[in-house]
Structures are given as structure tokens and as C-alpha cells.
mmCIF file of C-alpha atoms in Angstrom:
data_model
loop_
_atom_site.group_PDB
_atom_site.id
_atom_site.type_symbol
_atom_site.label_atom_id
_atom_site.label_comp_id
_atom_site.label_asym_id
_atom_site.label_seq_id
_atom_site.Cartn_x
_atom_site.Cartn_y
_atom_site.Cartn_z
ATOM 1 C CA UNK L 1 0.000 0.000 0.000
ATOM 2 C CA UNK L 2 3.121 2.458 0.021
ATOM 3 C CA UNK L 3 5.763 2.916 2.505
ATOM 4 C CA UNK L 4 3.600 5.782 4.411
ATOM 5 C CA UNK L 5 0.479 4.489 4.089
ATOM 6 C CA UNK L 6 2.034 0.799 5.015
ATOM 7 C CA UNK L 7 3.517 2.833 8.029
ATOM 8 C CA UNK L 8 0.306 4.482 9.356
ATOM 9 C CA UNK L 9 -1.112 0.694 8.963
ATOM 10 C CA UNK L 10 1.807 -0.643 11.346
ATOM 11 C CA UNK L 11 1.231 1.925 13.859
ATOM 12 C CA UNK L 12 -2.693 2.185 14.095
ATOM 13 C CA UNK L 13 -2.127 -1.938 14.565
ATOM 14 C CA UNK L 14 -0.180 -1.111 17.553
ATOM 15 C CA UNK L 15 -2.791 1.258 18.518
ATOM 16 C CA UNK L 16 -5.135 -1.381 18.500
ATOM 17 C CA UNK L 17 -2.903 -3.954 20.455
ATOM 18 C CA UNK L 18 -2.210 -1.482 22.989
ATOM 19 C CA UNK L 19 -5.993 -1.100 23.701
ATOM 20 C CA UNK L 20 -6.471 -4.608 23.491
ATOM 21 C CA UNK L 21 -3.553 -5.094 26.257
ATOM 22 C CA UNK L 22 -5.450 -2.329 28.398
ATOM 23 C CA UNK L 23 -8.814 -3.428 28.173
ATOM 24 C CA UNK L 24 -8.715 -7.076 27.419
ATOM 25 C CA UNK L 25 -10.576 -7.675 24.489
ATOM 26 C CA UNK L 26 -9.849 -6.274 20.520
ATOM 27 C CA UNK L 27 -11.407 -3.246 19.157
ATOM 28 C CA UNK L 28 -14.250 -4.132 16.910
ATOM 29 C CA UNK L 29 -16.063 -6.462 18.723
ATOM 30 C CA UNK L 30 -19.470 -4.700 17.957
ATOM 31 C CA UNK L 31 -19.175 -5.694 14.024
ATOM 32 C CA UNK L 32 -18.128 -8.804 15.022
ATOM 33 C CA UNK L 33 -21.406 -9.197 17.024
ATOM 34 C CA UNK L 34 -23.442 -7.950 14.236
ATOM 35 C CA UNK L 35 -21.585 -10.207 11.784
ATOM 36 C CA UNK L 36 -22.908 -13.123 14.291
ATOM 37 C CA UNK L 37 -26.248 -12.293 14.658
ATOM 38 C CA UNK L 38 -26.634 -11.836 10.922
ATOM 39 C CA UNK L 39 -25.769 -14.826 10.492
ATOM 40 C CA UNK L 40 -28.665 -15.843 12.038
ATOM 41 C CA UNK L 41 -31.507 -14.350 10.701
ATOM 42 C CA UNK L 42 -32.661 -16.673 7.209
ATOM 43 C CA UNK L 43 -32.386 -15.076 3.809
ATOM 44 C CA UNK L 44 -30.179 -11.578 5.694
ATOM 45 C CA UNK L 45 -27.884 -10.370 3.484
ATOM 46 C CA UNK L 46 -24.607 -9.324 5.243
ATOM 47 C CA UNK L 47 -22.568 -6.323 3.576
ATOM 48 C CA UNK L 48 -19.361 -4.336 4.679
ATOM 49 C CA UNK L 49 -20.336 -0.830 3.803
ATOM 50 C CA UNK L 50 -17.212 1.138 4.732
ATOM 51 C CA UNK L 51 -14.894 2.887 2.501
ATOM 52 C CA UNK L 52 -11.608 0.298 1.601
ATOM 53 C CA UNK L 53 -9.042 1.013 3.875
ATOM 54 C CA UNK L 54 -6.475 1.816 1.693
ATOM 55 C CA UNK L 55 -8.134 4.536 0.015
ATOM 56 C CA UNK L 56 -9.240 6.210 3.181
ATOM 57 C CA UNK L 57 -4.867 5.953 4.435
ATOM 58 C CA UNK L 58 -3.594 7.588 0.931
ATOM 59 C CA UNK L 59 -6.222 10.031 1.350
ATOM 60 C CA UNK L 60 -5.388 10.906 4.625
ATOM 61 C CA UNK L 61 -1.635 10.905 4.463
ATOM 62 C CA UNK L 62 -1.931 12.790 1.269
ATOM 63 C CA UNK L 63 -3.988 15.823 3.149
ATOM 64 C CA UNK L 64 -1.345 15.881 5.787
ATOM 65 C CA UNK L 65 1.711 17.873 5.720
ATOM 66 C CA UNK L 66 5.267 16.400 6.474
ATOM 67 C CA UNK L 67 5.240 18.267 10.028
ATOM 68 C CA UNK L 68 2.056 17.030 10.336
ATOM 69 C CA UNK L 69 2.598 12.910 9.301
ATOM 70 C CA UNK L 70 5.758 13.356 12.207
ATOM 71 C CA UNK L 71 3.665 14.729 14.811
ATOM 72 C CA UNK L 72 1.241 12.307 14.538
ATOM 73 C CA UNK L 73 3.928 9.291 13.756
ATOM 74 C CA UNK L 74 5.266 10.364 16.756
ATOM 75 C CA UNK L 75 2.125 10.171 18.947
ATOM 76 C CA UNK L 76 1.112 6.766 17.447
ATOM 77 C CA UNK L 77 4.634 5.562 18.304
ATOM 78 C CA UNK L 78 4.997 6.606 22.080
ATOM 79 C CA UNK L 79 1.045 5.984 23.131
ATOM 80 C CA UNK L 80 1.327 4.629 26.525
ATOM 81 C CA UNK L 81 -1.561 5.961 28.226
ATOM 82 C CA UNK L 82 -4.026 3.911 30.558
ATOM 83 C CA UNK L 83 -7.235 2.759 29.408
ATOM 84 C CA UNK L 84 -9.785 1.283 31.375
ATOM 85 C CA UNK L 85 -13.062 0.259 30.927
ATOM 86 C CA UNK L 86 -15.062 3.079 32.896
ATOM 87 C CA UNK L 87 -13.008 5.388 29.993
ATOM 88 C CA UNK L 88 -15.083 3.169 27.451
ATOM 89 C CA UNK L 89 -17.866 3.900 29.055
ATOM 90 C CA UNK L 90 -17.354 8.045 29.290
ATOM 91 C CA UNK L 91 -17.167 7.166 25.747
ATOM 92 C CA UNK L 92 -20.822 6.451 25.003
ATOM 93 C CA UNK L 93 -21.692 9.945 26.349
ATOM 94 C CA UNK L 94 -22.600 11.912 23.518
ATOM 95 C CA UNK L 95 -20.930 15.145 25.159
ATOM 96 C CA UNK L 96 -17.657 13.544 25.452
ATOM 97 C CA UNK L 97 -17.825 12.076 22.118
ATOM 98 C CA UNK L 98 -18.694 15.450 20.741
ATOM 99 C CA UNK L 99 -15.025 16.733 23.013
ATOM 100 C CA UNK L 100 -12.743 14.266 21.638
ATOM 101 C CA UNK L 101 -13.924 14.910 18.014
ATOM 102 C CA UNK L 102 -13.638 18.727 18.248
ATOM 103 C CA UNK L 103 -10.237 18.224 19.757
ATOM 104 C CA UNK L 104 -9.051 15.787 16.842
ATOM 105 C CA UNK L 105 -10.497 18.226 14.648
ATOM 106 C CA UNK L 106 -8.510 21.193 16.232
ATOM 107 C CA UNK L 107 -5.090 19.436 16.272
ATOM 108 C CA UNK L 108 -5.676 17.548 12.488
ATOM 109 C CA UNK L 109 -8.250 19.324 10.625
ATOM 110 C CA UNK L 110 -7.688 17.316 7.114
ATOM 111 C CA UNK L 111 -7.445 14.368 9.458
ATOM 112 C CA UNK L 112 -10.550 15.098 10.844
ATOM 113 C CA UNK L 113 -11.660 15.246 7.339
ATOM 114 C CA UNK L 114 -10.682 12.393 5.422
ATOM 115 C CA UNK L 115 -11.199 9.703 8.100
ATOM 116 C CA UNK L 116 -14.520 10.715 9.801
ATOM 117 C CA UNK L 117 -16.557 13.568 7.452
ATOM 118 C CA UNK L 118 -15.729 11.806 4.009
ATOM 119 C CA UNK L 119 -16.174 8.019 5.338
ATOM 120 C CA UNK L 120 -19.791 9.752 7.149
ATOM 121 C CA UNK L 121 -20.959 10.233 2.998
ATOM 122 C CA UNK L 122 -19.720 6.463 1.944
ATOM 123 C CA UNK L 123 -21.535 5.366 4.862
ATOM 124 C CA UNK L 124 -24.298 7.190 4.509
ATOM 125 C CA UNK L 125 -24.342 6.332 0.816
ATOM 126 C CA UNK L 126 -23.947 3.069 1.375
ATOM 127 C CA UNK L 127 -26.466 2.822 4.141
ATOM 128 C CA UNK L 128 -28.941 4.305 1.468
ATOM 129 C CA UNK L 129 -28.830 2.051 -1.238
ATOM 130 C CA UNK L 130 -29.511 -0.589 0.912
ATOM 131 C CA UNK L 131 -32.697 0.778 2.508
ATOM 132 C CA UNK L 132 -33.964 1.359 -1.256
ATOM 133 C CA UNK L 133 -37.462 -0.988 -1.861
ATOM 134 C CA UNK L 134 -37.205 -3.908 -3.241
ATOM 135 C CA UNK L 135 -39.316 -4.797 -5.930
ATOM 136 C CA UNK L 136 -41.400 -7.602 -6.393
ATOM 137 C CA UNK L 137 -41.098 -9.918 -9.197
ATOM 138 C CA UNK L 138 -43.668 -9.417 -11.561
ATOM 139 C CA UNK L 139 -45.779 -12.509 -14.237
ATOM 140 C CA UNK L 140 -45.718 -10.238 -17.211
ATOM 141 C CA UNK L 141 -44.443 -6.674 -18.639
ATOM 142 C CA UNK L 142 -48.119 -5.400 -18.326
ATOM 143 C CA UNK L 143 -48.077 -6.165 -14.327
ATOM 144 C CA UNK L 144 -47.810 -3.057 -12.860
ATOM 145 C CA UNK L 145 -44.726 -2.805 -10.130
ATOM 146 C CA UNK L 146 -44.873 -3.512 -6.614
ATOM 147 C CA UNK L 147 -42.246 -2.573 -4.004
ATOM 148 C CA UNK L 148 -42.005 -3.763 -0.600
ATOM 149 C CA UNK L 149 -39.672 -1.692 1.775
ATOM 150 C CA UNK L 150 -36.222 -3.323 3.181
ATOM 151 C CA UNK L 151 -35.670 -3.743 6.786
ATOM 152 C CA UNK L 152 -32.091 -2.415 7.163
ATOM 153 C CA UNK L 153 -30.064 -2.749 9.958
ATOM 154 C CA UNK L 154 -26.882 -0.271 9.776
ATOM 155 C CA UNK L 155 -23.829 -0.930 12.503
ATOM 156 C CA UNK L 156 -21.671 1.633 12.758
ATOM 157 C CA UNK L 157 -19.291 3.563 15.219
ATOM 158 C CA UNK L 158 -20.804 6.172 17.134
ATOM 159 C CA UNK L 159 -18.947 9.298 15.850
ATOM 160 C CA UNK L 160 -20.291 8.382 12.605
ATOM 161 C CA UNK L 161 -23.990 8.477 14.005
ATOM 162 C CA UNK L 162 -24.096 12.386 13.750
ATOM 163 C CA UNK L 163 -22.950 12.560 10.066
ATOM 164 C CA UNK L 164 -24.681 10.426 8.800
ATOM 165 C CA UNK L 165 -27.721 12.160 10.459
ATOM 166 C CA UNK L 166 -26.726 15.018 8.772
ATOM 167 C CA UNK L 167 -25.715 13.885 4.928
ATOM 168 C CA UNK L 168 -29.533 11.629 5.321
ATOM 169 C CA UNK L 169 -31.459 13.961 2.963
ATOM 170 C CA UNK L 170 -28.370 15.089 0.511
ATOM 171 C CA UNK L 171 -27.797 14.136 -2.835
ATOM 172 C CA UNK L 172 -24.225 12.652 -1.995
ATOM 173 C CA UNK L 173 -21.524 11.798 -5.015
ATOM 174 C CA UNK L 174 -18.604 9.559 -3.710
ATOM 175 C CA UNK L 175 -16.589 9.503 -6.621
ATOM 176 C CA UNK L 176 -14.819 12.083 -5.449
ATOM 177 C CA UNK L 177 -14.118 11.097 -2.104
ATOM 178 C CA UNK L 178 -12.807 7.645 -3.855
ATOM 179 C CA UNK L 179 -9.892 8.885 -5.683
ATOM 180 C CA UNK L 180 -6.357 9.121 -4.758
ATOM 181 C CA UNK L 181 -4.516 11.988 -5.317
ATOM 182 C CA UNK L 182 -0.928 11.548 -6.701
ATOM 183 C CA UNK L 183 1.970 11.645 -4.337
ATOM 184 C CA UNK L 184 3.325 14.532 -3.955
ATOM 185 C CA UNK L 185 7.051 15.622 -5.096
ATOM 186 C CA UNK L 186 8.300 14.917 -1.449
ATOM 187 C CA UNK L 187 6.496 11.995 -0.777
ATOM 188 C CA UNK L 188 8.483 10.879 -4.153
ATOM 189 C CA UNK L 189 11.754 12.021 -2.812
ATOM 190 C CA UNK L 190 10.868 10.269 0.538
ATOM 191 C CA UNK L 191 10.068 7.015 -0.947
ATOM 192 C CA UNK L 192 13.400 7.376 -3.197
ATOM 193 C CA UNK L 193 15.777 7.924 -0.372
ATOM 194 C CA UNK L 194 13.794 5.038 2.168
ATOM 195 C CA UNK L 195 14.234 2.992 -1.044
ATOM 196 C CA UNK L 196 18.188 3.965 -1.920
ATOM 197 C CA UNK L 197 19.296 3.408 2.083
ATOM 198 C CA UNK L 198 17.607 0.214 2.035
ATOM 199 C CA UNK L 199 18.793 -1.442 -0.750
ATOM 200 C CA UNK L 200 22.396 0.244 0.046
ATOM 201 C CA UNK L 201 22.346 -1.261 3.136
ATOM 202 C CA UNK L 202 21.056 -4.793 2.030
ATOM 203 C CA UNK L 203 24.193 -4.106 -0.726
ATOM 204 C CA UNK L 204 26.639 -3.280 1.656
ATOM 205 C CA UNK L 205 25.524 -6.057 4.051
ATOM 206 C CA UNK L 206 26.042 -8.684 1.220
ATOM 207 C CA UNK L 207 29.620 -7.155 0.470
ATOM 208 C CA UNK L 208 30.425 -7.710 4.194
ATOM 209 C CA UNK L 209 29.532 -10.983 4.555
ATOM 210 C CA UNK L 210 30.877 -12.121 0.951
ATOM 211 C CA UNK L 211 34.366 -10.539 2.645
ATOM 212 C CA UNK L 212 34.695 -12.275 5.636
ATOM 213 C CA UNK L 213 33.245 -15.428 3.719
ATOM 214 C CA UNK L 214 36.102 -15.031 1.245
ATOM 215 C CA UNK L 215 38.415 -14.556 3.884
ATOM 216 C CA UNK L 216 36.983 -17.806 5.943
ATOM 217 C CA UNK L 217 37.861 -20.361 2.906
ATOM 218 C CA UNK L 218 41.149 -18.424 2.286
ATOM 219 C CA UNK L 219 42.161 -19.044 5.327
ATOM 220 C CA UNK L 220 41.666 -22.812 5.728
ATOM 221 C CA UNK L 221 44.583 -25.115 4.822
ATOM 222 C CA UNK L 222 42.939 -27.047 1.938
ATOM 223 C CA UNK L 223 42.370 -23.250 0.470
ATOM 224 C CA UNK L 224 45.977 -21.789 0.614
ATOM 225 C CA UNK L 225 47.722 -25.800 -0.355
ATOM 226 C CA UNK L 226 45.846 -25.622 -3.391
ATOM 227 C CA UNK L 227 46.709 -21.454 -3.983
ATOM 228 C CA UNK L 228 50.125 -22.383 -3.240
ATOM 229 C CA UNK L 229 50.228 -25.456 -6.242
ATOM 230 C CA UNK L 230 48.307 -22.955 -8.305
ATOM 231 C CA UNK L 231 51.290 -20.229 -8.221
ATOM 232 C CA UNK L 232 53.982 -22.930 -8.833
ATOM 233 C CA UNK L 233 52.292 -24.096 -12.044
ATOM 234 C CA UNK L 234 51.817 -20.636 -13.298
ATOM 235 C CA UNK L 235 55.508 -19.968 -12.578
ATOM 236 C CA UNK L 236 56.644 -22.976 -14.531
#
């Protein structure tokens, strides 16, 4: 997925171990629940509505700057702080909710943006093609159409809930929020020098250890008795 992207990946994964350490059980355990009980219900059709995850981590590295992709490397990297269940809980209160998302959106604006406003319009998109009616099947051509309505049952996190509120009654387009934008000429010279010290060190580590190889078989009697018979034949 790209070296930054395939960085954010690495360090949102030990995000989610470090909750999971804290609190005991993984993140996601509502879809997984959902998944289950789907299961159960005859004829239920079972769809993952959110946008791919790749597209939503090139988007959002791409709308950060370079300070920006540090700072929060950095914070990703060094999160150590305590988690405990009654925090979960404080969670569920829409007021705190509400806190926490103004400060994300204070301290990463385009964060803010590409991970929770632009994945509220998939969602939302997503959440309203499925709840379209379903026609019936019909004997003939002439047989005018019936619909029946779908029963629809949407599981999502709850700072989505408030969006998708919102975008309910808009015409929404998600083409655009599905694109990729190019990398930029530093994210180029990034991935050129990550790529150059990389294979110059795999290079360099190869010449070592070629060396002292070398050096090994040269050393051992069979090697140097059979140098030795070499050199007399070419002086002859």
C-alpha cells in the first residue's frame, strides 16, 4: 500500500494492540457481534459498507503535511496511556464524544476530514442504497410494479452516528471522495531515499559478509595448499 500508508497501517495496529492489552478484548467487537447475529436471521444479506481502507490511508496521508505525518507518527509511536473500561464507558456519552472529536479536529483538521466527514458520505451512501425498496417480481411486462420496503439494519461507530444524520437527505456523489490523489514531489523524494538506504544497506551487508566469507575459505589449509600449487604451475 506504500511505505507511508504501510507505516500508518503498522502503527494504528499497535494502537489497537495497545488497547487490546489495556482493556482485554480487541477493538471491533461490535461488528463482530453484528456479523454473528446476521448470520442468524434466514435469507439476511450481510454487507461491509465502509470505505476500503487503503483509500481512506492515501487520502489521509496525502492531506497531511510532512510536520504534520511526524507529529502524529510520533504520537502513534509513544502511546502509553491507561485505558480502562469506565473510559469506554465516558465514551458512550454523547458530550464527550462530541469533546474528543472537536479536539481531533482542532489538532488535524484534514485528518478530521478524510477519516470521519468523508467516510460519514460512503456510509451514509452506502447505508442508502440498501434501505432502497425492493421490488417484487412481476408474471408479465403489463403487471404493474410492486415494491415492498427493506428492513435495514446499519452498525456503525458512534462518531459516525451524527454525520450520517446530517448527509440523510443530501444528494451525496462519492466519486470524489474515492480517488487518490498523486503523491506529492516529497512523498516521491521520501520514498526514493527510504528505497536507496535500504537497498544500500542490504548491498553493503552482502559485500560484508561475501568478505569475511572469502576470507573464511582463504584461510583454511585445503584453500591456501591448493593457492600455493596454483602459483607454482603458473611460474613454470
Amino acid at each position: 500500500n506504500g511505505v507511508m500508508s504501510g507505516l500508518m497501517q503498522m502503527l494504528l495496529l499497535k494502537v489497537s494492540a495497545h488497547i487490546t492489552e489495556q482493556l482485554g478484548m480487541a477493538p471491533g467487537g461490535e461488528f463482530r457481534e453484528a456479523f454473528k447475529e446476521a448470520s442468524k436471521v434466514p435469507f439476511c444479506k450481510f454487507h461491509l459498507g465502509d470505505r476500503p481502507i487503503p483509500v481512506t490511508f492515501k487520502r489521509a496521508i496525502a492531506a497531511l503535511s510532512f510536520w504534520q505525518k511526524v507529529k502524529l507518527a510520533w504520537g502513534l509511536c509513544f502511546l502509553s496511556d491507561p485505558i480502562s473500561k469506565d473510559d469506554v464507558e465516558k465514551c458512550k456519552q454523547k458530550d464527550l464524544l462530541e469533546q474528543m472529536m472537536a479536539e481531533m479536529i482542532g489538532e488535524f483538521p484534514d485528518l478530521h476530514r478524510t477519516i470521519v466527514s468523508e467516510r460519514d458520505i460512503y456510509l451514509t451512501y452506502m447505508l442508502k442504497q440498501a434501505a432502497k425498496q425492493i421490488e417484487l417480481p412481476r408474471a408479465s411486462e403489463t403487471e404493474p410494479r410492486q415494491y415492498i420496503p427493506s428492513v435495514v439494519v446499519g452498525v456503525v461507530g458512534m462518531g459516525h452516528v451524527p454525520g450520517i444524520e446530517k448527509n440523510w437527505n443530501s444528494d451525496l456523489n462519492i466519486q470524489e471522495i474515492m480517488s487518490v490523489p498523486p503523491p506529492s514531489a516529497a512523498s516521491k523524494i521520501f520514498r526514493f531515499v527510504v528505497k536507496a538506504t535500504v537497498f544500500g544497506l542490504m548491498g553493503y551487508g552482502c559485500y560484508r559478509i561475501g568478505q569475511r566469507t572469502a576470507q573464511f575459505i582463504l584461510s583454511m589449509p585445503a584453500a591456501q595448499s591448493y593457492l600455493q600449487k596454483l602459483t607454482e604451475i603458473r611460474s613454470q
